[in-house]
Coordinates of C-alpha atoms and ligand atoms in Angstrom, one line a residue:
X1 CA 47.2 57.2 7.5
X2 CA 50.0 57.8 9.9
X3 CA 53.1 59.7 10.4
X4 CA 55.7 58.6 8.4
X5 CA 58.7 57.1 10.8
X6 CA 61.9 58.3 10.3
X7 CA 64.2 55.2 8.5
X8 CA 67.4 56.4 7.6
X9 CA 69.2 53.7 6.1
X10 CA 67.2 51.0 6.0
X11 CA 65.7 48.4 2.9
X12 CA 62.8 47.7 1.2
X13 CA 61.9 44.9 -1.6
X14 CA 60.3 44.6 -4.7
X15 CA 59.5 40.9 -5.1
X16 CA 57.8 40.0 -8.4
X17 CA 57.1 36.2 -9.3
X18 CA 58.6 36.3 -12.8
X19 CA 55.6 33.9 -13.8
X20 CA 55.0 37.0 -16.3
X21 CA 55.3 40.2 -17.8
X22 CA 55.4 43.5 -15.6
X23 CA 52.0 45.5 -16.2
X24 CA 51.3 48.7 -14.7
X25 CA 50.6 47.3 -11.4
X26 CA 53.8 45.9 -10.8
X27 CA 55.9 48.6 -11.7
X28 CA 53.8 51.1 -9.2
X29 CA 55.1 48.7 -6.4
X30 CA 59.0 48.6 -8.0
X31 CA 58.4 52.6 -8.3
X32 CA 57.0 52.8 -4.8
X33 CA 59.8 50.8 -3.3
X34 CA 62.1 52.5 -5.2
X35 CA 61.4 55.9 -4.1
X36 CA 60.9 54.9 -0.3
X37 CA 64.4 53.7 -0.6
X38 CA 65.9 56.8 -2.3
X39 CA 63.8 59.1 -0.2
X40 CA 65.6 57.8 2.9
X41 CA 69.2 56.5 2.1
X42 CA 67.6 53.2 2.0
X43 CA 69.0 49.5 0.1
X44 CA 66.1 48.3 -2.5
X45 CA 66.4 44.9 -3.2
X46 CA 64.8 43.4 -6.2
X47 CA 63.9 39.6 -5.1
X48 CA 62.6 36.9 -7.1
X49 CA 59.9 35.0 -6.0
X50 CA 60.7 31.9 -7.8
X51 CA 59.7 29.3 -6.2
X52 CA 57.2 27.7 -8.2
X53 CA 59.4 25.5 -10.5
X54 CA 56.4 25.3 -12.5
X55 CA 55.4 28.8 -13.1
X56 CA 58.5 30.3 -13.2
X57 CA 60.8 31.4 -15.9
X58 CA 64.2 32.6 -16.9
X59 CA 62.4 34.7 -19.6
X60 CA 60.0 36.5 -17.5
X61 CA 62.6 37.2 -15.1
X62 CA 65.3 38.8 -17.7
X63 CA 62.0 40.5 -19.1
X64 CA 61.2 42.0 -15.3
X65 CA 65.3 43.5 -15.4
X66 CA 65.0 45.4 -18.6
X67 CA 61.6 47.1 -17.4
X68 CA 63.2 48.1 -14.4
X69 CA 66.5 49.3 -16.1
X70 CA 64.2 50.9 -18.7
X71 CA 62.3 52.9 -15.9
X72 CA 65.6 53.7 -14.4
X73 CA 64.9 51.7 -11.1
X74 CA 68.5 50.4 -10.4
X75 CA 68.5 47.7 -7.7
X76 CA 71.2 47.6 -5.0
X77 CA 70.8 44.0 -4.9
X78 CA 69.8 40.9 -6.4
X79 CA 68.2 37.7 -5.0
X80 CA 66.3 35.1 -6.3
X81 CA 64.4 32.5 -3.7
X82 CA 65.1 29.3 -6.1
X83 CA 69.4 30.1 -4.5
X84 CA 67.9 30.5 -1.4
X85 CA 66.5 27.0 -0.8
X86 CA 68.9 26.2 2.1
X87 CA 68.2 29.4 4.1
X88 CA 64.4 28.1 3.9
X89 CA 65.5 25.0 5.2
X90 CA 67.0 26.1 8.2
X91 CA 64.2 27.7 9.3
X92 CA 61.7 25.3 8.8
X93 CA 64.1 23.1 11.6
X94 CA 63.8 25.3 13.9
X95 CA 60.5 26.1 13.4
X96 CA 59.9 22.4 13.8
X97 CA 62.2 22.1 16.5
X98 CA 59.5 24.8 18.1
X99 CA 57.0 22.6 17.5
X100 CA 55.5 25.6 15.3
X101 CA 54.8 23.0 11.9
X102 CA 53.3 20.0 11.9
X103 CA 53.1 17.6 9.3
X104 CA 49.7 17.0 7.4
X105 CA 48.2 14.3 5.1
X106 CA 45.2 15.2 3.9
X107 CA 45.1 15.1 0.2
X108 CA 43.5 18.5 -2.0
X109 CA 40.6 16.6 -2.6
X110 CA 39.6 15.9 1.3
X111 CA 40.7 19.5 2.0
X112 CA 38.1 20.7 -0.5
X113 CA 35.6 18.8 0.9
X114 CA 36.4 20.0 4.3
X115 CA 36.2 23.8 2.8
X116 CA 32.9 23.2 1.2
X117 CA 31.6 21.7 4.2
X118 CA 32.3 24.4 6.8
X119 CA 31.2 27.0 4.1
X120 CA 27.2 25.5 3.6
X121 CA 27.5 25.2 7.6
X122 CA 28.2 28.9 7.2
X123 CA 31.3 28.7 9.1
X124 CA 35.0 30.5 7.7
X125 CA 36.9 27.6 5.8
X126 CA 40.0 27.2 8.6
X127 CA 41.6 24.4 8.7
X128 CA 40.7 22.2 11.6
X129 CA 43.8 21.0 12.9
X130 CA 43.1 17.7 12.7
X131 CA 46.8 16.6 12.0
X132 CA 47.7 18.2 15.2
X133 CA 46.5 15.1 16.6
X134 CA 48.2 12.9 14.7
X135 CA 50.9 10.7 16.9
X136 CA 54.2 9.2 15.5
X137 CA 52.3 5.8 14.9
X138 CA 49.4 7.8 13.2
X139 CA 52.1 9.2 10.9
X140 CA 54.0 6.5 10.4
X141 CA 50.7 4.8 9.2
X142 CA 49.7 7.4 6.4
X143 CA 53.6 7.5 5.5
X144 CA 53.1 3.5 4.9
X145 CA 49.9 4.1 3.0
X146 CA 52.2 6.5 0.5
X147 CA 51.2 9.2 1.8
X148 CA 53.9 12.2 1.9
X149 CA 53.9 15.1 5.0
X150 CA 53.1 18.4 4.0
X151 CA 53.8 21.1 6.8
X152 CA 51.6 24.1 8.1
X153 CA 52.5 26.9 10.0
X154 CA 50.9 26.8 13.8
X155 CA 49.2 29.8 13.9
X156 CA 49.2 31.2 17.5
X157 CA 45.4 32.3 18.5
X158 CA 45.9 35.6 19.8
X159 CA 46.3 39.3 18.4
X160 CA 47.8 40.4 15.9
X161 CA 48.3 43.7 15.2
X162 CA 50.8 46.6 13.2
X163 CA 50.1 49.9 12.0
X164 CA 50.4 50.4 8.5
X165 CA 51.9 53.5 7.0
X166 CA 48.7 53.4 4.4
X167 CA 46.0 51.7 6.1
X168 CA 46.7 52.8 10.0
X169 CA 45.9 50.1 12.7
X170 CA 45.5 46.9 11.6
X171 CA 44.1 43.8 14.0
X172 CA 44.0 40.1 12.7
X173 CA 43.1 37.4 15.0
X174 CA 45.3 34.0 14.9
X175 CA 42.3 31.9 15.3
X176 CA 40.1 33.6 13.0
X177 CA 43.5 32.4 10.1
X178 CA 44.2 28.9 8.7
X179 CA 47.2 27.6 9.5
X180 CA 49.2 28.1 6.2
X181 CA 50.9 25.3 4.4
X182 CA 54.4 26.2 4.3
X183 CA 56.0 22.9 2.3
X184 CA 54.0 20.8 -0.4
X185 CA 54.5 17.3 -0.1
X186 CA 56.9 17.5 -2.6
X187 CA 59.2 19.7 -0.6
X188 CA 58.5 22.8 -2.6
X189 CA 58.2 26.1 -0.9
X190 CA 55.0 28.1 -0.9
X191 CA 55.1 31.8 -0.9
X192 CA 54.3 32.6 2.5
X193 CA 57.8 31.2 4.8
X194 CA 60.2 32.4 2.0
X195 CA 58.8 35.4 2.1
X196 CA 59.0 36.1 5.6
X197 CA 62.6 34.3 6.0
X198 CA 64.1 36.9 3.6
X199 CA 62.6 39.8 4.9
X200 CA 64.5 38.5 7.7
X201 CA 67.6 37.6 6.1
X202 CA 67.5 40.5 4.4
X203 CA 66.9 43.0 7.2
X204 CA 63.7 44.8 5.2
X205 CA 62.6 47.4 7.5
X206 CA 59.4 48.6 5.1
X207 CA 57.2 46.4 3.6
X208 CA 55.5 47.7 0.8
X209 CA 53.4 45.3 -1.1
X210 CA 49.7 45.2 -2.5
X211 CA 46.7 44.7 -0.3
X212 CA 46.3 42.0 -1.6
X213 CA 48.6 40.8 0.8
X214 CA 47.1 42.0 3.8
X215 CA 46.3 39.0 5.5
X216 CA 49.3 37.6 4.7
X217 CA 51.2 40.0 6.6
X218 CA 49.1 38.3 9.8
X219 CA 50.2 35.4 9.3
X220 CA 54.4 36.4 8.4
X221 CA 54.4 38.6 11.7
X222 CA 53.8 35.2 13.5
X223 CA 56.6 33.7 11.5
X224 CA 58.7 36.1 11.9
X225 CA 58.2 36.2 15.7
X226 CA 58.6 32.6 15.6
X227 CA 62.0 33.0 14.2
X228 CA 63.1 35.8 16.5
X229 CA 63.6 38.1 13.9
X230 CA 62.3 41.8 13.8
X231 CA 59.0 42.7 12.5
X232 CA 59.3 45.4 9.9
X233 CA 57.0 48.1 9.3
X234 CA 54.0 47.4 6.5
X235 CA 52.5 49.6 4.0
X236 CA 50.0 47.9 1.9
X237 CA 49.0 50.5 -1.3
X238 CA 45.3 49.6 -2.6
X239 CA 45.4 47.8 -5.7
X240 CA 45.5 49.8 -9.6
X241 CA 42.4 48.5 -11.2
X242 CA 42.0 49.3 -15.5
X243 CA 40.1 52.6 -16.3
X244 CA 37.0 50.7 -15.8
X245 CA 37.4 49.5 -12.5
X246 CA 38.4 45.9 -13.2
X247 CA 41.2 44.0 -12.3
X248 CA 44.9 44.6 -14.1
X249 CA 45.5 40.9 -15.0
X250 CA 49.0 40.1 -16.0
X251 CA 46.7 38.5 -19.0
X252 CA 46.2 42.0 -20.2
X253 CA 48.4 42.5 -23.1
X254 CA 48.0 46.1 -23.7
X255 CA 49.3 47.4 -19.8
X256 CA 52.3 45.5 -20.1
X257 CA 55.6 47.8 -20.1
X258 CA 56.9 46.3 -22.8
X259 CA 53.5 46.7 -24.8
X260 CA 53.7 50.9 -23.4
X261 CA 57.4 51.0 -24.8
X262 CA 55.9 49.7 -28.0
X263 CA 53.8 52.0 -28.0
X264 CA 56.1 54.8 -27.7
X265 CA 55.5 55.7 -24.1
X266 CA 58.4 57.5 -22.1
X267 CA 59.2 55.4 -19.0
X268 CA 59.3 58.7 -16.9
X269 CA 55.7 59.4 -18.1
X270 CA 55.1 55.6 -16.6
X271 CA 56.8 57.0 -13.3
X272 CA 55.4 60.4 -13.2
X273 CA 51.9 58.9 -13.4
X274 CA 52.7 56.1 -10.9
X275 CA 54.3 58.1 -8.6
X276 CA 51.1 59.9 -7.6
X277 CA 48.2 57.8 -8.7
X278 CA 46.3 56.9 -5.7
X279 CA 47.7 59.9 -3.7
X280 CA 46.3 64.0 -3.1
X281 CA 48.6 65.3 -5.3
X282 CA 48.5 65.8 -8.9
X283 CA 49.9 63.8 -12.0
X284 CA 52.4 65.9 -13.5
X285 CA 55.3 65.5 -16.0
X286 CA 58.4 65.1 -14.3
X287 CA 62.2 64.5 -16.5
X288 CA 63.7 62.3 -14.1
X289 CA 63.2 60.2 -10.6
X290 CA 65.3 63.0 -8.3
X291 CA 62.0 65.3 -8.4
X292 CA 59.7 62.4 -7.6
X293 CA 61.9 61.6 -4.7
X294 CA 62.3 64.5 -3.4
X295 CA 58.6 65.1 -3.1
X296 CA 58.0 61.4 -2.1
X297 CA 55.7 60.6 1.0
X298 CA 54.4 56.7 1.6
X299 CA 51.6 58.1 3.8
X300 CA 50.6 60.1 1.0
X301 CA 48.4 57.2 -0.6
X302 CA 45.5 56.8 0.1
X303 CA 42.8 53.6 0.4
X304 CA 40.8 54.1 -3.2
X305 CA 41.9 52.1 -5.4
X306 CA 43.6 54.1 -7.9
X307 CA 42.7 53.9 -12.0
X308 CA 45.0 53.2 -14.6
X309 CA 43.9 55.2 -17.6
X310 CA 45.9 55.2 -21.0
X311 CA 44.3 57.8 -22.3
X312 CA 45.8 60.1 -19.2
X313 CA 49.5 58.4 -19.7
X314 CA 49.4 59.3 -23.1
X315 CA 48.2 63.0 -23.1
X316 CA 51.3 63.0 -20.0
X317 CA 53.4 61.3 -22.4
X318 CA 53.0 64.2 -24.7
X319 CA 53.1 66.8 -22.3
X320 CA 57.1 65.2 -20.9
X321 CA 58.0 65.4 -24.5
X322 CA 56.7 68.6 -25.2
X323 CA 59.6 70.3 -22.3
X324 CA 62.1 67.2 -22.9
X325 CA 65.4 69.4 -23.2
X326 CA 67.3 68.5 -26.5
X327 CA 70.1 67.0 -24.5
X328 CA 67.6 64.3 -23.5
X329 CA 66.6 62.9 -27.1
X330 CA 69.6 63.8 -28.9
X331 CA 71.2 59.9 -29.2
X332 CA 67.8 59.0 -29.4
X333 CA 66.6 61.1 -32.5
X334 CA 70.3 59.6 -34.0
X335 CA 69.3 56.5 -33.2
X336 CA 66.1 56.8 -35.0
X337 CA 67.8 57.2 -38.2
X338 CA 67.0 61.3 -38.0
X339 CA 70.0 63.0 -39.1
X340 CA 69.5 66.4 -39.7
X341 CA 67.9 66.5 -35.8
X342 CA 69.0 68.8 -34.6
X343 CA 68.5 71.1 -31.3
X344 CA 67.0 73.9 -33.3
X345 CA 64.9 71.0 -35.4
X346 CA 64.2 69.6 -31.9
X347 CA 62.7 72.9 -30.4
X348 CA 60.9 73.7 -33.7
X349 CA 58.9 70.0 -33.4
X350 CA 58.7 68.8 -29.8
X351 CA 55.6 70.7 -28.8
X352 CA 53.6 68.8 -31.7
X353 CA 54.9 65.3 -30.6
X354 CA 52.4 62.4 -28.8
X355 CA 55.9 59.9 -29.4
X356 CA 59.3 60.5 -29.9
X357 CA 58.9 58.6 -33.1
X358 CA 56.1 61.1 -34.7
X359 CA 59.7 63.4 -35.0
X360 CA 60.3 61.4 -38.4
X361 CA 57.1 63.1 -39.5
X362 CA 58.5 66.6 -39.6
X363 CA 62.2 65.4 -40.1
X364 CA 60.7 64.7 -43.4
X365 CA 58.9 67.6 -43.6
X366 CA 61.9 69.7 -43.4
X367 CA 64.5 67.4 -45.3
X368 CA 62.7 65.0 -47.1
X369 CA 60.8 64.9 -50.4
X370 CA 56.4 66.4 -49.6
X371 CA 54.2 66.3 -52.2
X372 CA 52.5 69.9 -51.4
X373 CA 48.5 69.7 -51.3
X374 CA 47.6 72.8 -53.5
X375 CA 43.8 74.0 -52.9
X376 CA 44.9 77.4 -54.6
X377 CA 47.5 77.3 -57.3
X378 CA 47.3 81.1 -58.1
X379 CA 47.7 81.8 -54.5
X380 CA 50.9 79.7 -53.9
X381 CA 52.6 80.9 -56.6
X382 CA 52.3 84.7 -56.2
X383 CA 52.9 83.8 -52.5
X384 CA 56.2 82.5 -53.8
X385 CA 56.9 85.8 -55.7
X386 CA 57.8 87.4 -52.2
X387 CA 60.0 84.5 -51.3
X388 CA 62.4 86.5 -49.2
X389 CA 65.8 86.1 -50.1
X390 CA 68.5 84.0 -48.3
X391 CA 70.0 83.8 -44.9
X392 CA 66.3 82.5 -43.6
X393 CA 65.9 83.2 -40.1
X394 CA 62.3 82.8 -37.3
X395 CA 61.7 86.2 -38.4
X396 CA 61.6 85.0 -42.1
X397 CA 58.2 83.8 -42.0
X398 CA 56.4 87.1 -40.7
X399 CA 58.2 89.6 -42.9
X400 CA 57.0 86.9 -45.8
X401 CA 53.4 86.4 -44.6
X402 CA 53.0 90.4 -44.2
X403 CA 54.3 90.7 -47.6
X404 CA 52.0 87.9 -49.4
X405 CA 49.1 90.2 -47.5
X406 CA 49.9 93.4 -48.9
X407 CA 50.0 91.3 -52.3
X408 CA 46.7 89.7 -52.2
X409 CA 45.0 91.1 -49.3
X410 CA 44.4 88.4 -48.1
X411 CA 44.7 87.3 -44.1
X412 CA 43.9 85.0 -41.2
X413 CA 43.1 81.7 -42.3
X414 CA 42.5 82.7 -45.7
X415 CA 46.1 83.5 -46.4
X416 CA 48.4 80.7 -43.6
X417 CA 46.5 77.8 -44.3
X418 CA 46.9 76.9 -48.3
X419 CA 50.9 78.4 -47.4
X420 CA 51.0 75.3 -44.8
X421 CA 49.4 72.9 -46.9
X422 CA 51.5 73.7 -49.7
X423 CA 54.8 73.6 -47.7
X424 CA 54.4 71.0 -45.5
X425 CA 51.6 68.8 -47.0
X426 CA 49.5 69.0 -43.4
X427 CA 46.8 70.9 -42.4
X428 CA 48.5 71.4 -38.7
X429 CA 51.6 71.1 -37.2
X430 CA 54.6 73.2 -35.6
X431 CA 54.6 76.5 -36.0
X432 CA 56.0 77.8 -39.5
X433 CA 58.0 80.6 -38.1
X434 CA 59.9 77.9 -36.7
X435 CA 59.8 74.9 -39.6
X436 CA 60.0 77.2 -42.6
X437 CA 64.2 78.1 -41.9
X438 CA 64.8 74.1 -41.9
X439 CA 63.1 73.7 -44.5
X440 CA 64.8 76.3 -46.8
X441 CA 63.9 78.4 -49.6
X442 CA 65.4 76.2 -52.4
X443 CA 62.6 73.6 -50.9
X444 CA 59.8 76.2 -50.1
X445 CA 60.2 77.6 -53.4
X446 CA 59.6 74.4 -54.9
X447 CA 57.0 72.8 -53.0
X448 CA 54.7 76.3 -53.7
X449 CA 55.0 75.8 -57.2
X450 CA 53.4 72.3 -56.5
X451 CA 56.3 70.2 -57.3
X452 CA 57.5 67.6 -54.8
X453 CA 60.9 68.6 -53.1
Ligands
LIG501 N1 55.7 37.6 -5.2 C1 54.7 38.3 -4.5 C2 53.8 39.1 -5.4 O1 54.2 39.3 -6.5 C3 55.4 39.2 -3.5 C4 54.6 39.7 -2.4 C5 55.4 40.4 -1.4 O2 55.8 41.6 -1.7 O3 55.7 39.9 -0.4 O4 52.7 39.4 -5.1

């Protein structure tokens, strides 16, 4: 680790390939980015990387938007690569013009053969250069044969180095790299030049990316260089892995964010979590991003790779729930059809709640018809007796309970469980001081005489 720099202003980049849906993994990166640009007055761009016609799709892309929006990452602006196919271009001439790509013909097959070659030699599978040595009547050849150019990046074999606000000092080798292929012989863009000429375009100072990356960054530093543009400063966070360990595949359905908003998770429990995964300090609830940026530090992550437990997100899920202010839910609770939720209702309820959803539960406890379980008619009904009269208030329920035990001597368990049962229908649930006033006499009354109200 190493101090964090000071980078007022400044802009950072979340680049997803919408070749999928956002899981976990991904949205730690947005989140990450996010904060590093609120932390420090910063731009975040949310790119595209949509360069693979293939892969690519309108769909995934308009599904990555609403999982930001829905996590309340707002992007200062918008690029997608596929618009940016003349700025790629443009570079490639001048790279070209630097003699820094060269045109290639092997086909994947003879590269493959190459590979597995130098690998049972027990040498690193680089590419040999042998199109370097190609002349103009060599080229024109394999262009008559049908063959079509594709163009690698000329490495330069020498250091390469950076210090990276997670991993510290960071060395690569040019020679030790293959020389990347930058243009398929179709003329599509890979990754790798894109990449690097909108960093450049874009004036990204921070880099924040995967480590999965790592080596790429190696090889973009050249380009970059090569183009004359500023190198930016890298932080590459250890990849999430699932509870066990393994990989988070986009493949796996259930770490999706539009699976977790399915599944009734809050997206500032996603953010809380994310936020600090992977770092010293601990996961706690948090109602909105202005605390997580306030406390946010890049050089706080560390090199473990973080786990990704949704059994932790959920018991956080409840916990932010449990203090959400009524403010907060209020459309919501509307929206869920609840209309008797209100802020008292709210208060009374929240601390028993895993989802917002599991509110309809004890909306219907209090205004709904419950068929009352009664384990002790008798019990119920001369509990009823002491009913205290009208206006009910939270104080209601102790004066009643004390009375019922003067009545039948009975206490503890004994005497609050068959009274919950009976008014509510549940065994547990929020407290009755506080559930008993919404739900009424008229109904309490009812329900302890066993009838459903
Ligand atoms: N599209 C790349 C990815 O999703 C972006 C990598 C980068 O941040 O440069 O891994």
């Amino acid at each position: 680790m190493t101090a964090e720099p000071n980078m007022k202003g400044g802009a950072v980049r979340f680049a997803p390939s919408p070749t999928g849906l956002m899981h976990v993994g991904n949205a730690r990166l947005a989140l990450v980015n996010w904060l590093f640009a609120r932390a420090h007055a910063g731009t975040f761009v949310l790119r595209l990387d949509d360069t693979d016609r293939e892969r690519s799709r309108a769909e995934f892309a308009q599904a990555i938007e609403q999982d930001l929006r829905w996590l309340g990452l707002a992007w200062d602006r918008y690029e997608s690569q596929s618009a940016r196919l003349s700025s790629y271009d443009e570079a490639c001439a001048r790279l070209r013009a630097a003699g820094r790509l060269y045109a290639c013909y092997e086909t994947g097959e003879e590269l493959d053969y190459m590979r597995r070659r130098q690998i049972k030699a027990g040498k690193p599978p680089i590419y040999d250069r042998a199109a370097l040595k190609l002349d103009e009547s060599d080229r024109q050849r394999l262009e008559s044969e049908g063959r079509k150019a594709h163009w690698r990046f000329r490495l330069e074999h020498k250091s390469i180095r950076w210090d990276d606000l997670v991993r510290g000092p960071q060395e690569f080798r040019g020679e030790n790299l293959s020389d990347p292929v930058v243009v398929r012989a179709d003329g599509t863009y890979l990754y790798m030049l894109p990449s690097a000429v909108d960093d450049a375009d874009m004036a990204i100072t921070h880099v924040i990316r995967g480590e999965d990356h790592v080596t790429n960054t190696a090889i973009q530093i050249q380009m970059l260089d090569a183009l004359g543009a500023p190198v930016p400063a890298f932080a590459h966070l250890p990849l999430m892995t699932d509870a066990s360990g393994a990989k988070l595949s986009k493949r796996l359905g259930s770490v999706t964010l539009e699976s977790l908003r399915k599944d009734g998770i809050e997206p500032m429990a996603i953010n809380s979590l994310l936020a600090r995964l992977g770092t010293s300090e601990a996961v706690e609830p948090h109602l909105d991003l202005d605390a997580l940026v306030a406390t946010f530090d890049i050089t706080r992550f560390g090199r473990a790779q973080p786990r990704f437990d949704p059994a932790e997100l959920k018991a956080l899920n409840a916990k932010l729930l449990h203090m959400m202010p009524y403010a907060m839910v209020a459309e919501r609770l509307t929206a869920l059809g609840l209309g008797h939720a209100d802020a008292r209702f709210w208060d009374a309820v929240r601390r028993n709640l895993e989802r917002l959803e599991d509110a309809g539960v004890w909306h219907g406890v209090c205004y709904a018809v419950v068929t009352p379980a009664i384990e002790e008619t008798e019990f119920v009904r001369e509990a009823a007796k002491v009913l205290p009269p009208d206006p009910w208030s939270e104080t209601t329920y102790g004066t009643w309970t004390e009375a019922v035990g003067e009545r039948t001597g009975r206490k503890g368990k004994a005497l609050f469980l068959p009274l919950r049962l009976a008014l509510t229908g549940r065994s547990h649930g929020p407290e009755l001081k506080t559930l008993l006033p919404l739900i009424g006499r008229k109904r309490a009354f009812a329900r302890l005489h066993g009838e459903a109200a």
